[in-house]
PDB file of C-alpha atoms in Angstrom:
ATOM      1  CA  ASP A  25     -18.640  27.983  23.488  1.00  0.00           C
ATOM      2  CA  ALA A  26     -15.137  28.227  22.045  1.00  0.00           C
ATOM      3  CA  LYS A  27     -14.162  31.498  20.452  1.00  0.00           C
ATOM      4  CA  THR A  28     -12.659  31.356  16.986  1.00  0.00           C
ATOM      5  CA  THR A  29     -10.131  33.695  15.333  1.00  0.00           C
ATOM      6  CA  GLN A  30      -9.989  34.180  11.547  1.00  0.00           C
ATOM      7  CA  PRO A  31      -8.017  36.675   9.445  1.00  0.00           C
ATOM      8  CA  PRO A  32     -10.344  39.524   8.280  1.00  0.00           C
ATOM      9  CA  SER A  33      -9.552  39.083   4.641  1.00  0.00           C
ATOM     10  CA  MET A  34      -7.679  36.869   2.117  1.00  0.00           C
ATOM     11  CA  ASP A  35      -7.212  36.863  -1.551  1.00  0.00           C
ATOM     12  CA  CYS A  36      -6.848  33.892  -3.988  1.00  0.00           C
ATOM     13  CA  ALA A  37      -6.378  33.558  -7.731  1.00  0.00           C
ATOM     14  CA  GLU A  38      -8.919  31.858  -9.641  1.00  0.00           C
ATOM     15  CA  GLY A  39      -8.126  28.115 -10.185  1.00  0.00           C
ATOM     16  CA  ARG A  40      -5.804  27.867  -7.271  1.00  0.00           C
ATOM     17  CA  ALA A  41      -6.601  26.353  -3.828  1.00  0.00           C
ATOM     18  CA  ALA A  42      -7.911  28.704  -1.185  1.00  0.00           C
ATOM     19  CA  ASN A  43      -6.642  27.869   2.259  1.00  0.00           C
ATOM     20  CA  LEU A  44      -8.634  29.563   5.126  1.00  0.00           C
ATOM     21  CA  PRO A  45      -7.257  29.306   8.608  1.00  0.00           C
ATOM     22  CA  CYS A  46      -9.128  29.341  11.843  1.00  0.00           C
ATOM     23  CA  ASN A  47      -7.781  29.327  15.308  1.00  0.00           C
ATOM     24  CA  HIS A  48      -9.853  27.704  18.146  1.00  0.00           C
ATOM     25  CA  SER A  49      -7.403  27.116  20.941  1.00  0.00           C
ATOM     26  CA  THR A  50      -9.941  26.842  23.641  1.00  0.00           C
ATOM     27  CA  ILE A  51     -12.203  24.358  21.899  1.00  0.00           C
ATOM     28  CA  SER A  52     -13.623  21.648  24.153  1.00  0.00           C
ATOM     29  CA  GLY A  53     -13.645  17.990  23.501  1.00  0.00           C
ATOM     30  CA  ASN A  54     -17.268  17.779  22.424  1.00  0.00           C
ATOM     31  CA  GLU A  55     -17.309  20.831  20.214  1.00  0.00           C
ATOM     32  CA  TYR A  56     -17.290  20.505  16.400  1.00  0.00           C
ATOM     33  CA  VAL A  57     -15.768  22.772  13.937  1.00  0.00           C
ATOM     34  CA  TYR A  58     -18.261  24.141  11.430  1.00  0.00           C
ATOM     35  CA  TRP A  59     -17.693  26.150   8.299  1.00  0.00           C
ATOM     36  CA  TYR A  60     -20.272  28.379   6.698  1.00  0.00           C
ATOM     37  CA  ARG A  61     -20.134  30.984   3.957  1.00  0.00           C
ATOM     38  CA  GLN A  62     -22.150  33.901   3.047  1.00  0.00           C
ATOM     39  CA  ILE A  63     -22.204  35.205  -0.529  1.00  0.00           C
ATOM     40  CA  HIS A  64     -23.265  38.872  -0.698  1.00  0.00           C
ATOM     41  CA  SER A  65     -26.764  39.571   0.357  1.00  0.00           C
ATOM     42  CA  GLN A  66     -27.688  35.862   0.708  1.00  0.00           C
ATOM     43  CA  GLY A  67     -28.243  33.798   3.791  1.00  0.00           C
ATOM     44  CA  PRO A  68     -25.216  31.732   4.989  1.00  0.00           C
ATOM     45  CA  GLN A  69     -24.605  28.409   3.551  1.00  0.00           C
ATOM     46  CA  TYR A  70     -23.281  25.330   5.340  1.00  0.00           C
ATOM     47  CA  ILE A  71     -20.041  23.953   3.906  1.00  0.00           C
ATOM     48  CA  ILE A  72     -18.608  21.334   6.093  1.00  0.00           C
ATOM     49  CA  HIS A  73     -17.926  20.289   9.624  1.00  0.00           C
ATOM     50  CA  GLY A  74     -15.667  18.039  11.642  1.00  0.00           C
ATOM     51  CA  LEU A  75     -14.677  16.868  15.143  1.00  0.00           C
ATOM     52  CA  LYS A  76     -11.315  15.299  14.978  1.00  0.00           C
ATOM     53  CA  ASN A  77     -10.767  13.611  11.605  1.00  0.00           C
ATOM     54  CA  ASN A  78     -10.063  15.487   8.310  1.00  0.00           C
ATOM     55  CA  GLU A  79     -13.299  15.699   6.319  1.00  0.00           C
ATOM     56  CA  THR A  80     -13.982  16.238   2.552  1.00  0.00           C
ATOM     57  CA  ASN A  81     -17.211  16.737   0.581  1.00  0.00           C
ATOM     58  CA  GLU A  82     -18.147  18.132  -2.785  1.00  0.00           C
ATOM     59  CA  MET A  83     -17.529  21.681  -1.774  1.00  0.00           C
ATOM     60  CA  ALA A  84     -14.392  21.681   0.414  1.00  0.00           C
ATOM     61  CA  SER A  85     -11.888  19.866   2.702  1.00  0.00           C
ATOM     62  CA  LEU A  86     -11.505  20.467   6.343  1.00  0.00           C
ATOM     63  CA  ILE A  87      -8.202  19.843   8.044  1.00  0.00           C
ATOM     64  CA  ILE A  88      -8.095  19.883  11.794  1.00  0.00           C
ATOM     65  CA  THR A  89      -4.787  19.724  13.683  1.00  0.00           C
ATOM     66  CA  GLU A  90      -4.149  16.857  15.930  1.00  0.00           C
ATOM     67  CA  ASP A  91      -4.442  19.031  19.124  1.00  0.00           C
ATOM     68  CA  ARG A  92      -7.740  20.408  17.609  1.00  0.00           C
ATOM     69  CA  LYS A  93      -6.668  24.041  18.261  1.00  0.00           C
ATOM     70  CA  SER A  94      -6.738  25.132  14.694  1.00  0.00           C
ATOM     71  CA  SER A  95      -8.227  24.100  11.439  1.00  0.00           C
ATOM     72  CA  THR A  96      -7.919  25.000   7.729  1.00  0.00           C
ATOM     73  CA  LEU A  97     -10.756  25.063   5.098  1.00  0.00           C
ATOM     74  CA  ILE A  98      -9.582  24.189   1.712  1.00  0.00           C
ATOM     75  CA  LEU A  99     -11.321  25.101  -1.587  1.00  0.00           C
ATOM     76  CA  PRO A 100      -9.301  23.049  -3.979  1.00  0.00           C
ATOM     77  CA  HIS A 101      -9.986  25.169  -7.103  1.00  0.00           C
ATOM     78  CA  ALA A 102     -11.284  28.435  -6.210  1.00  0.00           C
ATOM     79  CA  THR A 103     -13.833  30.188  -8.701  1.00  0.00           C
ATOM     80  CA  LEU A 104     -15.080  33.721  -8.808  1.00  0.00           C
ATOM     81  CA  ARG A 105     -18.279  32.364  -7.324  1.00  0.00           C
ATOM     82  CA  ASP A 106     -16.356  31.410  -4.121  1.00  0.00           C
ATOM     83  CA  THR A 107     -15.879  35.111  -3.235  1.00  0.00           C
ATOM     84  CA  ALA A 108     -17.792  35.287   0.129  1.00  0.00           C
ATOM     85  CA  VAL A 109     -17.456  35.745   3.849  1.00  0.00           C
ATOM     86  CA  TYR A 110     -16.334  32.425   5.487  1.00  0.00           C
ATOM     87  CA  TYR A 111     -17.219  31.749   9.019  1.00  0.00           C
ATOM     88  CA  CYS A 112     -15.503  29.185  11.228  1.00  0.00           C
ATOM     89  CA  ILE A 113     -17.693  28.263  14.325  1.00  0.00           C
ATOM     90  CA  ALA A 114     -16.948  25.886  17.152  1.00  0.00           C
ATOM     91  CA  GLU A 115     -20.197  24.501  18.730  1.00  0.00           C
ATOM     92  CA  ASN A 116     -21.595  21.465  20.493  1.00  0.00           C
ATOM     93  CA  ALA A 117     -23.615  19.460  17.986  1.00  0.00           C
ATOM     94  CA  GLY A 118     -27.350  19.694  18.415  1.00  0.00           C
ATOM     95  CA  GLY A 119     -28.388  18.270  21.911  1.00  0.00           C
ATOM     96  CA  THR A 120     -28.612  20.821  24.652  1.00  0.00           C
ATOM     97  CA  SER A 121     -27.254  23.532  22.446  1.00  0.00           C
ATOM     98  CA  TYR A 122     -30.413  23.113  20.218  1.00  0.00           C
ATOM     99  CA  GLY A 123     -28.090  23.473  17.180  1.00  0.00           C
ATOM    100  CA  LYS A 124     -27.340  27.121  17.856  1.00  0.00           C
ATOM    101  CA  LEU A 125     -24.528  28.822  16.128  1.00  0.00           C
ATOM    102  CA  THR A 126     -22.431  31.922  17.257  1.00  0.00           C
ATOM    103  CA  PHE A 127     -21.195  33.633  14.156  1.00  0.00           C
ATOM    104  CA  GLY A 128     -18.058  35.876  14.371  1.00  0.00           C
ATOM    105  CA  GLN A 129     -16.765  38.394  11.866  1.00  0.00           C
ATOM    106  CA  GLY A 130     -15.419  35.664   9.407  1.00  0.00           C
ATOM    107  CA  THR A 131     -12.886  35.899   6.636  1.00  0.00           C
ATOM    108  CA  ILE A 132     -13.694  37.886   3.472  1.00  0.00           C
ATOM    109  CA  LEU A 133     -12.293  35.730   0.681  1.00  0.00           C
ATOM    110  CA  THR A 134     -11.793  37.593  -2.607  1.00  0.00           C
ATOM    111  CA  VAL A 135     -11.086  35.313  -5.638  1.00  0.00           C
ATOM    112  CA  HIS A 136      -9.701  37.327  -8.513  1.00  0.00           C
ATOM    113  CA  PRO A 137      -9.135  36.412 -12.172  1.00  0.00           C
TER     114      PRO A 137
ATOM    115  CA  ASP B  23     -32.225  23.973  -1.542  1.00  0.00           C
ATOM    116  CA  ALA B  24     -34.043  23.628   1.774  1.00  0.00           C
ATOM    117  CA  GLY B  25     -37.590  24.693   1.470  1.00  0.00           C
ATOM    118  CA  ILE B  26     -37.514  27.879   3.536  1.00  0.00           C
ATOM    119  CA  THR B  27     -39.211  31.134   2.667  1.00  0.00           C
ATOM    120  CA  GLN B  28     -39.379  34.456   4.438  1.00  0.00           C
ATOM    121  CA  SER B  29     -42.093  37.183   4.102  1.00  0.00           C
ATOM    122  CA  PRO B  30     -42.112  39.941   3.513  1.00  0.00           C
ATOM    123  CA  ARG B  31     -38.665  40.182   1.658  1.00  0.00           C
ATOM    124  CA  HIS B  32     -38.588  43.987   2.159  1.00  0.00           C
ATOM    125  CA  LYS B  33     -40.483  46.266   4.474  1.00  0.00           C
ATOM    126  CA  VAL B  34     -40.332  49.884   5.334  1.00  0.00           C
ATOM    127  CA  THR B  35     -42.202  50.956   8.456  1.00  0.00           C
ATOM    128  CA  GLU B  36     -42.285  53.777  10.887  1.00  0.00           C
ATOM    129  CA  THR B  37     -41.135  53.886  14.496  1.00  0.00           C
ATOM    130  CA  GLY B  38     -43.703  52.622  16.971  1.00  0.00           C
ATOM    131  CA  THR B  39     -45.557  50.407  14.651  1.00  0.00           C
ATOM    132  CA  PRO B  40     -45.832  46.696  15.152  1.00  0.00           C
ATOM    133  CA  VAL B  41     -44.103  44.326  12.619  1.00  0.00           C
ATOM    134  CA  THR B  42     -44.378  40.688  12.149  1.00  0.00           C
ATOM    135  CA  LEU B  43     -42.017  38.655   9.954  1.00  0.00           C
ATOM    136  CA  ARG B  44     -42.787  35.180   8.867  1.00  0.00           C
ATOM    137  CA  CYS B  45     -40.562  32.179   8.304  1.00  0.00           C
ATOM    138  CA  HIS B  46     -42.091  29.180   6.569  1.00  0.00           C
ATOM    139  CA  GLN B  47     -40.482  25.783   6.017  1.00  0.00           C
ATOM    140  CA  THR B  48     -41.491  22.613   4.152  1.00  0.00           C
ATOM    141  CA  GLU B  49     -38.833  20.467   5.685  1.00  0.00           C
ATOM    142  CA  ASN B  50     -40.514  19.443   8.897  1.00  0.00           C
ATOM    143  CA  HIS B  51     -37.330  20.358  10.797  1.00  0.00           C
ATOM    144  CA  ARG B  52     -37.743  20.724  14.423  1.00  0.00           C
ATOM    145  CA  TYR B  53     -35.284  23.690  15.150  1.00  0.00           C
ATOM    146  CA  MET B  54     -35.934  27.208  13.868  1.00  0.00           C
ATOM    147  CA  TYR B  55     -33.961  30.369  14.411  1.00  0.00           C
ATOM    148  CA  TRP B  56     -34.158  34.035  13.843  1.00  0.00           C
ATOM    149  CA  TYR B  57     -30.989  36.128  13.326  1.00  0.00           C
ATOM    150  CA  ARG B  58     -30.354  39.765  12.517  1.00  0.00           C
ATOM    151  CA  GLN B  59     -27.357  40.996  10.515  1.00  0.00           C
ATOM    152  CA  ASP B  60     -25.863  44.455  10.834  1.00  0.00           C
ATOM    153  CA  PRO B  61     -22.643  46.046   9.521  1.00  0.00           C
ATOM    154  CA  GLY B  62     -19.861  45.387  11.932  1.00  0.00           C
ATOM    155  CA  HIS B  63     -21.796  42.842  13.961  1.00  0.00           C
ATOM    156  CA  GLY B  64     -22.132  39.747  11.791  1.00  0.00           C
ATOM    157  CA  LEU B  65     -25.152  37.512  12.395  1.00  0.00           C
ATOM    158  CA  ARG B  66     -26.644  37.591  15.956  1.00  0.00           C
ATOM    159  CA  LEU B  67     -29.271  35.088  17.191  1.00  0.00           C
ATOM    160  CA  ILE B  68     -32.528  36.826  18.342  1.00  0.00           C
ATOM    161  CA  HIS B  69     -34.744  33.814  19.334  1.00  0.00           C
ATOM    162  CA  TYR B  70     -34.956  30.186  18.521  1.00  0.00           C
ATOM    163  CA  SER B  71     -37.542  27.392  18.760  1.00  0.00           C
ATOM    164  CA  TYR B  72     -36.891  23.703  19.610  1.00  0.00           C
ATOM    165  CA  GLY B  73     -40.390  22.610  18.828  1.00  0.00           C
ATOM    166  CA  VAL B  74     -44.085  23.783  18.559  1.00  0.00           C
ATOM    167  CA  LYS B  75     -44.629  26.305  21.422  1.00  0.00           C
ATOM    168  CA  ASP B  76     -41.028  25.812  22.684  1.00  0.00           C
ATOM    169  CA  THR B  77     -39.008  29.040  22.194  1.00  0.00           C
ATOM    170  CA  ASP B  78     -36.045  30.692  24.000  1.00  0.00           C
ATOM    171  CA  LYS B  79     -34.081  33.793  23.832  1.00  0.00           C
ATOM    172  CA  GLY B  80     -30.939  34.293  21.965  1.00  0.00           C
ATOM    173  CA  GLU B  81     -28.158  36.870  22.258  1.00  0.00           C
ATOM    174  CA  VAL B  82     -30.149  39.984  21.245  1.00  0.00           C
ATOM    175  CA  SER B  83     -33.838  39.319  22.122  1.00  0.00           C
ATOM    176  CA  ASP B  84     -34.834  42.667  23.716  1.00  0.00           C
ATOM    177  CA  GLY B  85     -37.683  44.225  21.706  1.00  0.00           C
ATOM    178  CA  TYR B  86     -38.629  41.010  19.874  1.00  0.00           C
ATOM    179  CA  SER B  87     -41.025  38.161  20.557  1.00  0.00           C
ATOM    180  CA  VAL B  88     -41.616  34.965  18.770  1.00  0.00           C
ATOM    181  CA  SER B  89     -44.356  32.405  18.273  1.00  0.00           C
ATOM    182  CA  ARG B  90     -44.470  28.969  16.866  1.00  0.00           C
ATOM    183  CA  SER B  91     -48.045  27.440  16.775  1.00  0.00           C
ATOM    184  CA  LYS B  92     -47.133  24.848  14.139  1.00  0.00           C
ATOM    185  CA  THR B  93     -44.023  23.096  12.931  1.00  0.00           C
ATOM    186  CA  GLU B  94     -43.774  25.051   9.647  1.00  0.00           C
ATOM    187  CA  ASP B  95     -44.109  28.584  10.773  1.00  0.00           C
ATOM    188  CA  PHE B  96     -41.859  30.777  13.049  1.00  0.00           C
ATOM    189  CA  LEU B  97     -42.972  34.300  13.478  1.00  0.00           C
ATOM    190  CA  LEU B  98     -40.804  37.209  14.759  1.00  0.00           C
ATOM    191  CA  THR B  99     -42.728  40.221  16.082  1.00  0.00           C
ATOM    192  CA  LEU B 100     -41.399  43.694  16.872  1.00  0.00           C
ATOM    193  CA  GLU B 101     -44.107  45.055  19.113  1.00  0.00           C
ATOM    194  CA  SER B 102     -43.090  48.654  18.635  1.00  0.00           C
ATOM    195  CA  ALA B 103     -40.387  49.026  16.037  1.00  0.00           C
ATOM    196  CA  THR B 104     -37.433  51.320  16.582  1.00  0.00           C
ATOM    197  CA  SER B 105     -34.708  52.686  14.215  1.00  0.00           C
ATOM    198  CA  SER B 106     -32.211  50.410  15.996  1.00  0.00           C
ATOM    199  CA  GLN B 107     -34.065  47.507  14.574  1.00  0.00           C
ATOM    200  CA  THR B 108     -33.461  48.350  11.004  1.00  0.00           C
ATOM    201  CA  SER B 109     -31.473  45.418   9.869  1.00  0.00           C
ATOM    202  CA  VAL B 110     -31.517  42.254   7.649  1.00  0.00           C
ATOM    203  CA  TYR B 111     -33.374  39.485   9.287  1.00  0.00           C
ATOM    204  CA  PHE B 112     -32.562  35.769   8.476  1.00  0.00           C
ATOM    205  CA  CYS B 113     -34.487  32.806   9.413  1.00  0.00           C
ATOM    206  CA  ALA B 114     -32.799  29.387   9.617  1.00  0.00           C
ATOM    207  CA  ILE B 115     -33.989  25.678  10.124  1.00  0.00           C
ATOM    208  CA  SER B 116     -32.046  22.779  11.372  1.00  0.00           C
ATOM    209  CA  PRO B 117     -32.823  18.970  12.027  1.00  0.00           C
ATOM    210  CA  PRO B 118     -32.094  17.938  15.533  1.00  0.00           C
ATOM    211  CA  ALA B 119     -28.689  16.709  16.683  1.00  0.00           C
ATOM    212  CA  THR B 120     -26.865  18.771  14.058  1.00  0.00           C
ATOM    213  CA  ASN B 121     -25.701  22.335  13.629  1.00  0.00           C
ATOM    214  CA  GLU B 122     -26.263  22.280   9.829  1.00  0.00           C
ATOM    215  CA  GLN B 123     -28.580  25.202   9.604  1.00  0.00           C
ATOM    216  CA  PHE B 124     -30.249  26.130   6.335  1.00  0.00           C
ATOM    217  CA  PHE B 125     -31.092  29.737   5.823  1.00  0.00           C
ATOM    218  CA  GLY B 126     -33.797  31.741   4.216  1.00  0.00           C
ATOM    219  CA  PRO B 127     -33.273  34.528   1.758  1.00  0.00           C
ATOM    220  CA  GLY B 128     -33.669  37.243   4.449  1.00  0.00           C
ATOM    221  CA  THR B 129     -35.987  40.120   5.121  1.00  0.00           C
ATOM    222  CA  ARG B 130     -34.677  43.661   4.802  1.00  0.00           C
ATOM    223  CA  LEU B 131     -36.529  45.799   7.403  1.00  0.00           C
ATOM    224  CA  THR B 132     -36.091  49.653   7.472  1.00  0.00           C
ATOM    225  CA  VAL B 133     -37.582  51.537  10.470  1.00  0.00           C
ATOM    226  CA  LEU B 134     -37.886  55.135   9.746  1.00  0.00           C
TER     227      LEU B 134
END
């Protein structure tokens, strides 16, 4: 499984876009990039995932570079409730990996008023 | 929210006693997982199941056993609890062919 690297912490002003980077320079061709977040004391929550193309859903956008060595999670209008630890994970989708995930330390995003 | 519950939510026990944590789902998902989370370590996979009676070890399985006799329940057992097993335990479920895991609310276990 590819190792991911994320900054330990970031700050963002409420209402502004939060751009969370992730480096996965050793990602293999069949590994997806997944993003989860964990709000204090709660279980992690799935946000979005992608393979090669940029993805968008109601929560966020995922931008993956053409060489797939890095990605950025974008929260377009951050709110105080987006304060959480954000995890970037590179994994094979289901199949022989049985959907397992390997969590790193993540990025602590703090949204301030 | 995915129908996933954990019981108990909080437990205090003594070293050497057996402890069983229960994860229950109403989603009929095939895959289930147990993680533990400790300060400085993030979430680590203990055991996982890919079907009834089909289980395998994760990253930190020593001292833990699991059982899955029916689709909806995945039990995590600490045969003889130790203080190093004080942690927050999360259960997760996932449909096959995806890594979209849905997590339960967690169980906070304290071993004195």
